[in-house]
DNA sequence: ATCGCAGTCAAACATCCGTTTGAATCGGAC
DNA sequence: GTCCGATTCAAACGGATGTTTGACTGCGAT
């Protein structure tokens, strides 16, 4: 028997679901804290109050446990933090941007119970595993698309590449406080006022910063277009006046 | 003898420097590609064409090798990519911002020889090791300070917290294309035009985006101040202008 | 020639870790 | 009670990996 047990996905009795759930929870914390490679099955089981063999029994192996944990985190994420932030699609684009930014930040910085969800997902970005595709197609791509739609409304005159780069700028700002959390906290460690960036402040800042940027870009493009069409009109006028004089 | 060798830092003879350097080079590639935990001493030595014991001989252990490698990458980084990008301090702030952004992006995206420097340093941010402090004090803090100075010139009326948040926004945008490189590339994988973001495009985009943002923020603050000072023209104008900054 | 020493090498050691095993335990069905 | 499947458990297996050892090599100084 090469597989240790039959693994017809064990029936979800009361107690089995219990340790299974506890395992996923413990695994989430360990994986988030140490990464896939350094997190040990022993530590996970210890934290879950389960035997070492539990991982092999309920999941097939460490990797499947990781994948299942990530799936769990992802499902939680998309149900608890919808892109629109609970805002109607016909709300003003600037409001929808703010809602998007807040939802995005909250997803990562939220102090709510399973605080490891964000860390797990961001780890996946820098060192992808087989679960990467799932995350990309069901998480990132639709979210990025929604943001692009908002940006297009905010700055309708700019090119598509610029819209996508702008969306990336918004996301980049938000992710920064996630990736470099430790760095920022240490950077502000000796300040007496501490780390001044909470969810509300960051939502405001990133939204205002980005709105200003999009307004500016839009205006520049419009001015440029106006100049060019002005030039064209001049040429045409010259031509017309030439024709009239003839 | 608990330590395997005396380790009075071996004299830098011709050949010793040779394998030592080759080890650091190989270690850089391996660490950057697989991370500290998954990179193996055997692979590093194989890549360097050295014996397994070489790591223990030239450095004390794997961790010291990593630390030394990171130091090397950091030194290279600060000598080859100065913050100012080779620009005079009295150049216009907008030009200095562009130079900063280009230097920052180049440091990470550069296709030049040791392409692993950036990856190594960014790894350090998400999972710090003892080398973290060095990186923070000699790399991040001065760089962040320089950027804040530029931002202050671009938007002299905004508060200090906003200046710092704005600087973080610039850095966040630039780092985004580094952290989420894989994600972005996969996101654009099926496009016929491929990944449209090269160094020049990104430098332009991030600079323009941020300049627009700072212009907008500055104008908003000025307008706000003007309104308020107009309203309170007769009372306390002096105290208000004192309290505006800081 | 010979001694000392830095450097290299193959082999082994010790430990950690994912996984497996086979027995023990528990709970419900008959 | 007895049987059976699901679950848990302690123990061990097997492989990978960081580290150590002790011999060997080449070279410069004495």
XYZ file of C-alpha atoms (C1' of nucleotides) in Angstrom:
552
model
C 0.000 0.000 0.000
C 1.788 3.123 -1.105
C -0.804 5.522 0.233
C -0.979 5.143 3.965
C -4.775 5.260 4.185
C -7.588 5.080 1.690
C -8.316 8.806 1.870
C -11.807 8.869 0.409
C -11.921 12.294 2.045
C -12.907 11.270 5.589
C -16.572 11.738 6.413
C -17.169 14.898 8.319
C -18.163 13.531 11.668
C -18.191 15.828 14.641
C -14.754 15.162 16.028
C -12.993 14.746 12.710
C -14.131 18.151 11.557
C -12.908 19.378 14.877
C -9.272 18.408 14.565
C -9.313 19.053 10.832
C -10.401 22.611 11.463
C -7.936 23.012 14.301
C -5.186 21.740 12.023
C -6.013 24.265 9.316
C -6.062 27.020 11.871
C -2.759 26.031 13.419
C -1.230 25.495 9.984
C -2.326 28.964 8.957
C -0.511 30.556 11.848
C 2.634 28.495 11.424
C 2.810 28.884 7.637
C 2.148 32.596 7.886
C 4.792 33.063 10.534
C 7.572 30.845 9.177
C 6.721 30.169 5.543
C 6.054 26.804 3.978
C 9.590 25.481 4.154
C 10.433 26.405 7.740
C 7.068 25.582 9.269
C 7.218 22.031 10.638
C 4.434 19.493 10.751
C 5.375 18.755 14.329
C 4.864 22.347 15.421
C 1.579 22.579 13.581
C 0.263 19.452 15.251
C 1.508 20.569 18.625
C -0.261 23.891 18.244
C -3.440 22.107 17.156
C -3.168 19.672 20.061
C -3.094 16.751 17.654
C -0.825 13.834 16.972
C 1.936 14.067 14.378
C 0.166 11.567 12.172
C -2.961 13.709 12.063
C -1.682 15.730 9.132
C -1.164 12.614 7.095
C -4.528 11.216 8.095
C -6.741 14.239 7.442
C -4.781 15.624 4.519
C -2.427 13.548 2.482
C 0.757 15.421 3.311
C 2.196 18.759 4.294
C 1.772 20.248 0.853
C -1.912 19.338 0.611
C -2.428 20.787 4.057
C -0.839 24.008 2.873
C -2.976 24.110 -0.238
C -6.142 23.501 1.748
C -5.165 26.160 4.254
C -4.581 28.665 1.492
C -7.922 27.785 -0.083
C -9.585 28.379 3.258
C -7.905 31.757 3.654
C -8.845 32.731 0.129
C -12.514 31.796 0.542
C -12.683 33.736 3.767
C -11.058 36.681 2.083
C -13.419 36.959 -0.878
C -16.533 36.519 1.248
C -15.571 38.933 4.007
C -13.922 41.632 1.901
C -15.737 42.111 -1.433
C -13.963 44.461 -3.882
C -16.811 46.938 -3.932
C -16.725 47.271 -0.170
C -20.523 46.947 -0.184
C -20.968 49.943 -2.444
C -23.390 50.213 -5.371
C -21.859 50.123 -8.824
C -23.440 53.462 -9.671
C -21.828 55.322 -6.788
C -19.328 58.033 -7.760
C -16.008 56.609 -8.943
C -14.096 58.460 -6.250
C -16.243 56.850 -3.544
C -15.764 53.458 -5.125
C -12.011 53.987 -5.172
C -12.087 54.807 -1.492
C -14.168 51.701 -0.757
C -11.791 49.562 -2.808
C -8.746 50.890 -0.990
C -10.335 50.427 2.415
C -11.389 46.847 1.633
C -7.948 46.055 0.275
C -6.159 47.498 3.292
C -8.563 45.922 5.756
C -8.028 42.533 4.177
C -4.378 42.718 5.099
C -4.068 44.920 8.145
C -7.254 43.868 9.867
C -6.710 42.882 13.468
C -9.663 40.517 13.289
C -9.354 36.918 14.301
C -7.429 35.052 11.628
C -4.791 37.672 11.085
C -2.618 35.264 9.084
C -4.811 35.257 5.978
C -3.117 38.245 4.438
C 0.397 37.104 5.232
C -0.301 33.721 3.689
C -1.628 35.176 0.476
C 1.214 37.636 0.114
C 3.746 34.879 0.672
C 2.174 33.090 -2.241
C 2.973 36.073 -4.436
C 6.696 36.071 -3.800
C 7.124 32.301 -3.808
C 4.309 30.694 -5.729
C 3.135 27.133 -5.093
C 0.598 25.106 -7.116
C -2.143 27.108 -5.404
C -0.907 30.196 -7.219
C -3.205 29.837 -10.214
C -6.301 29.655 -8.056
C -5.317 32.828 -6.302
C -4.534 34.591 -9.554
C -7.689 33.702 -11.425
C -10.211 33.945 -8.605
C -8.607 36.628 -6.511
C -6.217 38.942 -8.264
C -7.569 39.114 -11.807
C -11.167 40.082 -10.990
C -10.009 42.519 -8.344
C -7.542 44.140 -10.712
C -10.253 44.353 -13.367
C -12.651 46.069 -10.995
C -10.000 48.598 -10.038
C -9.183 49.293 -13.688
C -12.858 50.029 -14.332
C -12.863 52.596 -11.535
C -9.666 54.185 -12.799
C -11.052 54.375 -16.331
C -13.972 56.350 -14.972
C -11.683 58.674 -13.032
C -9.417 59.409 -15.975
C -11.302 58.511 -19.159
C -8.835 60.161 -21.520
C -5.661 58.278 -20.690
C -4.391 55.219 -22.523
C -5.109 51.638 -21.477
C -1.526 50.950 -20.444
C -1.633 53.994 -18.221
C -4.894 52.845 -16.684
C -3.346 49.519 -15.794
C -0.178 51.135 -14.506
C -2.328 53.484 -12.437
C -4.258 50.589 -10.965
C -0.950 48.948 -10.146
C 0.129 52.165 -8.438
C -2.914 52.081 -6.172
C -2.394 48.443 -5.280
C 1.318 48.978 -4.846
C 0.745 51.716 -2.307
C -1.622 49.541 -0.316
C 0.544 46.442 -0.456
C 3.557 48.434 0.655
C 2.267 48.696 4.192
C 1.861 44.958 4.160
C 5.155 43.840 2.653
C 7.272 46.320 4.523
C 5.321 46.296 7.747
C 8.277 45.241 9.839
C 10.597 47.657 8.098
C 8.219 50.583 8.640
C 7.600 49.720 12.279
C 11.323 49.533 12.927
C 11.828 52.754 11.014
C 9.437 54.486 13.394
C 10.482 52.538 16.476
C 12.281 55.348 18.292
C 9.671 58.014 17.545
C 7.685 59.053 20.555
C 4.438 59.148 18.599
C 5.057 55.627 17.301
C 3.705 54.285 14.040
C 1.110 56.807 12.906
C -0.445 54.800 10.075
C -3.699 53.085 10.959
C -6.394 51.815 8.626
C -8.338 55.077 8.471
C -5.314 57.265 7.903
C -3.962 55.015 5.196
C -7.327 54.756 3.441
C -7.541 58.528 3.357
C -3.984 59.062 2.264
C -3.887 56.489 -0.519
C -7.283 57.561 -1.830
C -6.443 61.261 -1.847
C -2.987 60.668 -3.279
C -4.345 58.536 -6.094
C -7.315 60.776 -6.829
C -5.006 63.758 -7.139
C -2.742 61.771 -9.413
C -5.555 60.677 -11.716
C -7.008 64.184 -11.863
C -3.587 65.518 -12.775
C -2.927 62.892 -15.432
C -6.360 63.438 -16.948
C -5.852 67.201 -17.069
C -2.437 66.872 -18.670
C -3.780 64.593 -21.384
C -6.713 66.938 -22.005
C -4.428 69.963 -22.207
C -2.188 68.129 -24.592
C -5.149 67.092 -26.723
C -6.509 70.630 -26.644
C -3.173 72.043 -27.780
C -2.972 69.582 -30.621
C -6.539 70.132 -31.749
C -5.921 73.859 -31.381
C -2.927 73.515 -33.640
C -5.004 71.520 -36.102
C -7.724 74.127 -36.022
C -5.176 76.828 -36.704
C -3.863 74.942 -39.691
C -7.377 74.406 -40.925
C -8.205 78.057 -40.383
C -5.140 79.071 -42.323
C -6.120 76.711 -45.096
C -9.674 78.008 -45.056
C -8.586 81.614 -45.101
C -6.216 80.787 -47.950
C -9.152 79.295 -49.847
C -11.329 82.250 -49.083
C -8.759 84.700 -50.355
C -8.409 82.800 -53.542
C 37.173 21.907 20.080
C 33.696 23.199 19.505
C 34.592 25.422 16.594
C 35.904 23.313 13.743
C 38.713 25.661 12.798
C 40.393 28.632 14.375
C 38.779 31.119 11.966
C 41.064 34.075 12.396
C 39.438 35.258 9.171
C 41.657 33.451 6.646
C 44.310 35.619 5.039
C 43.344 36.780 1.624
C 45.774 34.885 -0.512
C 45.133 34.584 -4.212
C 43.301 31.295 -4.306
C 41.422 31.686 -1.049
C 39.850 34.916 -2.213
C 38.950 33.090 -5.359
C 36.742 30.396 -3.875
C 35.473 32.746 -1.198
C 34.251 35.112 -3.863
C 32.848 32.278 -5.932
C 31.002 31.011 -2.873
C 29.418 34.397 -2.202
C 28.387 34.637 -5.808
C 26.878 31.176 -5.898
C 25.243 31.707 -2.518
C 23.665 34.904 -3.779
C 22.018 33.147 -6.677
C 20.845 30.208 -4.602
C 19.570 32.298 -1.693
C 17.814 34.693 -4.040
C 16.188 31.880 -5.958
C 15.145 29.576 -3.133
C 15.306 31.642 0.019
C 17.541 30.975 3.012
C 15.726 27.881 4.244
C 15.427 25.979 0.986
C 18.826 26.857 -0.427
C 21.232 24.031 0.426
C 24.914 24.276 1.198
C 25.521 21.388 -1.171
C 23.962 23.194 -4.105
C 25.824 26.373 -3.323
C 29.142 24.557 -3.211
C 28.342 22.631 -6.354
C 27.533 25.842 -8.189
C 30.738 27.412 -6.917
C 32.736 24.332 -7.878
C 33.900 23.921 -4.320
C 33.847 21.189 -1.725
C 31.023 20.962 0.784
C 33.336 21.806 3.610
C 34.325 25.054 1.942
C 31.395 26.908 3.450
C 32.415 25.871 6.913
C 36.025 26.723 6.241
C 35.670 30.176 4.704
C 32.644 31.259 6.687
C 31.637 29.645 9.921
C 28.324 28.238 8.826
C 25.442 28.702 6.453
C 24.013 31.635 8.358
C 27.276 33.556 8.380
C 27.615 32.898 4.672
C 24.158 34.358 4.166
C 24.963 37.391 6.245
C 28.188 37.992 4.368
C 26.411 37.576 1.050
C 23.799 40.101 2.042
C 26.478 42.538 3.157
C 28.143 42.141 -0.203
C 24.889 42.791 -2.059
C 24.182 45.806 0.082
C 27.604 47.355 -0.474
C 27.279 46.810 -4.196
C 23.863 48.365 -4.105
C 24.814 51.602 -2.353
C 27.908 52.139 -4.485
C 26.303 51.401 -7.848
C 22.926 53.041 -7.297
C 23.258 56.268 -5.269
C 19.920 57.810 -4.176
C 20.512 60.981 -6.130
C 21.099 59.054 -9.332
C 24.119 61.224 -9.967
C 22.114 64.440 -9.884
C 23.123 67.697 -8.209
C 21.285 68.577 -5.038
C 20.237 71.923 -6.509
C 18.479 70.374 -9.500
C 14.714 70.882 -9.669
C 12.831 68.676 -7.224
C 10.839 67.035 -9.992
C 14.032 65.982 -11.766
C 15.434 64.674 -8.521
C 12.296 62.654 -7.955
C 12.641 61.124 -11.402
C 16.291 60.289 -10.736
C 15.372 58.735 -7.397
C 12.668 56.604 -8.925
C 14.881 55.442 -11.769
C 17.724 54.542 -9.403
C 15.328 52.696 -7.129
C 13.754 50.745 -9.964
C 17.059 49.997 -11.616
C 18.435 48.655 -8.367
C 15.775 45.962 -8.416
C 14.832 45.353 -12.011
C 18.259 45.820 -13.512
C 19.269 42.986 -15.791
C 22.918 43.593 -14.984
C 25.161 40.822 -13.839
C 24.295 40.071 -10.236
C 20.562 40.212 -10.694
C 19.967 38.581 -7.313
C 20.910 41.632 -5.211
C 17.420 43.062 -5.247
C 15.677 39.787 -4.536
C 17.960 39.151 -1.586
C 17.356 42.535 -0.038
C 13.607 42.351 -0.478
C 13.545 38.927 1.104
C 15.182 40.475 4.100
C 12.255 42.859 4.432
C 9.598 40.180 4.714
C 11.615 37.795 6.867
C 14.309 39.679 8.705
C 17.561 38.070 9.854
C 20.285 39.592 12.044
C 21.441 41.531 8.978
C 18.198 43.449 9.057
C 19.470 46.312 11.199
C 22.401 46.960 8.912
C 20.090 47.194 5.955
C 17.705 49.459 7.800
C 20.210 51.938 9.121
C 22.591 52.120 6.188
C 20.178 51.507 3.359
C 16.573 52.268 4.036
C 16.710 55.140 6.503
C 19.002 57.469 4.546
C 17.193 56.681 1.319
C 13.813 57.364 2.871
C 15.141 60.599 4.318
C 16.413 61.751 0.942
C 13.059 61.034 -0.638
C 11.220 62.907 2.102
C 13.388 65.955 1.417
C 12.405 65.874 -2.247
C 8.728 65.470 -1.399
C 8.876 68.372 1.036
C 10.136 70.560 -1.769
C 7.404 69.374 -4.113
C 4.604 69.986 -1.637
C 5.869 72.408 1.017
C 2.456 73.080 2.558
C 1.437 69.591 3.603
C 1.973 68.081 7.042
C 4.968 65.973 8.002
C 2.931 62.786 8.319
C 1.627 63.345 4.823
C 5.114 63.887 3.509
C 6.207 60.584 4.962
C 3.105 58.809 3.716
C 3.704 60.341 0.296
C 7.289 59.108 0.271
C 5.987 55.682 1.227
C 3.565 55.877 -1.683
C 6.390 56.484 -4.128
C 8.455 53.637 -2.744
C 5.403 51.393 -2.580
C 4.703 51.883 -6.254
C 8.266 51.062 -7.193
C 8.518 48.050 -4.908
C 5.256 46.707 -6.249
C 6.833 45.729 -9.537
C 9.444 43.905 -7.573
C 7.338 42.059 -5.031
C 4.600 41.113 -7.427
C 6.801 40.524 -10.426
C 5.662 36.958 -10.912
C 2.048 37.814 -10.323
C 2.124 40.640 -12.880
C 3.930 38.576 -15.475
C 1.390 35.782 -15.122
C -1.404 38.320 -15.216
C -0.155 39.489 -18.599
C 0.947 36.088 -19.815
C -1.777 35.526 -22.393
C -1.635 39.041 -23.816
C -0.126 39.208 -27.246
C 1.850 42.372 -26.395
C 3.293 40.703 -23.306
C 4.440 42.567 -20.228
C 4.572 46.227 -21.234
C 6.371 47.593 -18.191
C 10.080 48.154 -18.671
C 12.405 50.382 -16.680
C 11.813 53.502 -18.778
C 8.053 53.183 -18.864
C 7.844 52.560 -15.123
C 10.156 55.450 -14.310
C 7.965 57.758 -16.366
C 4.716 56.445 -15.007
C 5.621 56.471 -11.328
C 7.245 59.895 -11.598
C 4.309 61.455 -13.440
C 1.757 59.763 -11.199
C 3.488 60.946 -8.050
C 4.187 64.457 -9.328
C 0.522 64.866 -10.214
C -0.445 63.585 -6.795
C 1.855 65.983 -4.946
C 0.730 68.923 -7.067
C -2.881 68.054 -6.315
C -2.319 67.626 -2.587
C -0.414 70.900 -2.393
C -3.156 72.755 -4.241
C -5.882 71.289 -2.057
C -4.077 72.308 1.125
C -3.476 75.795 -0.226
C -7.126 76.175 -1.245
C -8.237 74.933 2.122
C -5.874 77.256 3.924
C -6.968 80.172 1.798
C -10.629 79.523 2.575
C -9.979 79.147 6.259
C -7.737 82.146 6.532
C -10.294 84.135 4.616
C -13.020 83.052 6.974
C -10.962 83.755 10.034
C -9.189 86.683 8.567
C -9.847 88.820 11.558
C -9.024 86.273 14.201
C -5.843 84.455 14.982
C -4.281 84.403 11.578
C -0.855 84.223 13.128
C -1.556 81.254 15.384
C -3.128 79.295 12.577
C -0.205 79.692 10.216
C 2.110 78.592 13.010
C 0.066 75.470 13.670
C -0.351 74.512 10.066
C 2.913 72.648 9.776
C 4.170 69.953 12.088
C 65.005 18.383 2.682
C 61.584 19.535 5.922
C 58.459 21.915 8.487
C 54.194 24.593 8.866
C 50.156 26.176 7.161
C 46.249 27.488 4.205
C 43.250 25.200 1.376
C 40.761 21.136 -0.452
C 38.611 16.829 -0.352
C 35.741 12.488 0.497
C 33.493 10.469 3.990
C 30.986 10.248 7.919
C 28.107 12.251 11.735
C 24.166 14.186 13.988
C 19.976 16.156 13.699
C 15.751 17.472 11.919
C 11.642 16.511 9.558
C 7.984 14.448 6.606
C 6.018 10.271 6.461
C 4.608 5.542 7.674
C 3.314 1.797 10.561
C 0.708 -0.997 13.542
C -1.472 -1.040 17.634
C -4.774 1.257 20.860
C -9.102 3.756 21.570
C -13.593 5.304 20.882
C -18.449 5.186 19.396
C -22.257 3.508 17.201
C -24.840 -0.676 14.775
C -26.291 -5.188 15.149
C -21.480 -8.026 24.269
C -19.359 -7.890 19.707
C -17.951 -6.177 15.614
C -16.350 -2.531 12.540
C -14.911 1.649 10.857
C -13.093 6.027 12.077
C -9.723 8.330 14.730
C -5.702 8.870 17.658
C -1.307 7.610 19.310
C 3.725 6.441 20.210
C 7.379 4.883 17.817
C 10.216 4.348 14.205
C 11.866 4.839 9.244
C 14.249 7.090 5.591
C 16.000 10.849 3.491
C 17.842 15.406 3.292
C 20.941 18.675 5.191
C 24.251 21.400 8.090
C 28.332 20.330 10.138
C 32.636 17.939 11.425
C 36.569 15.102 10.852
C 41.006 13.687 9.477
C 43.777 12.896 5.723
C 45.886 14.939 1.629
C 47.991 18.681 -1.375
C 50.688 22.392 -2.726
C 53.663 26.050 -1.538
C 56.658 29.216 0.757
C 60.000 29.779 4.635
C 63.657 27.885 7.338
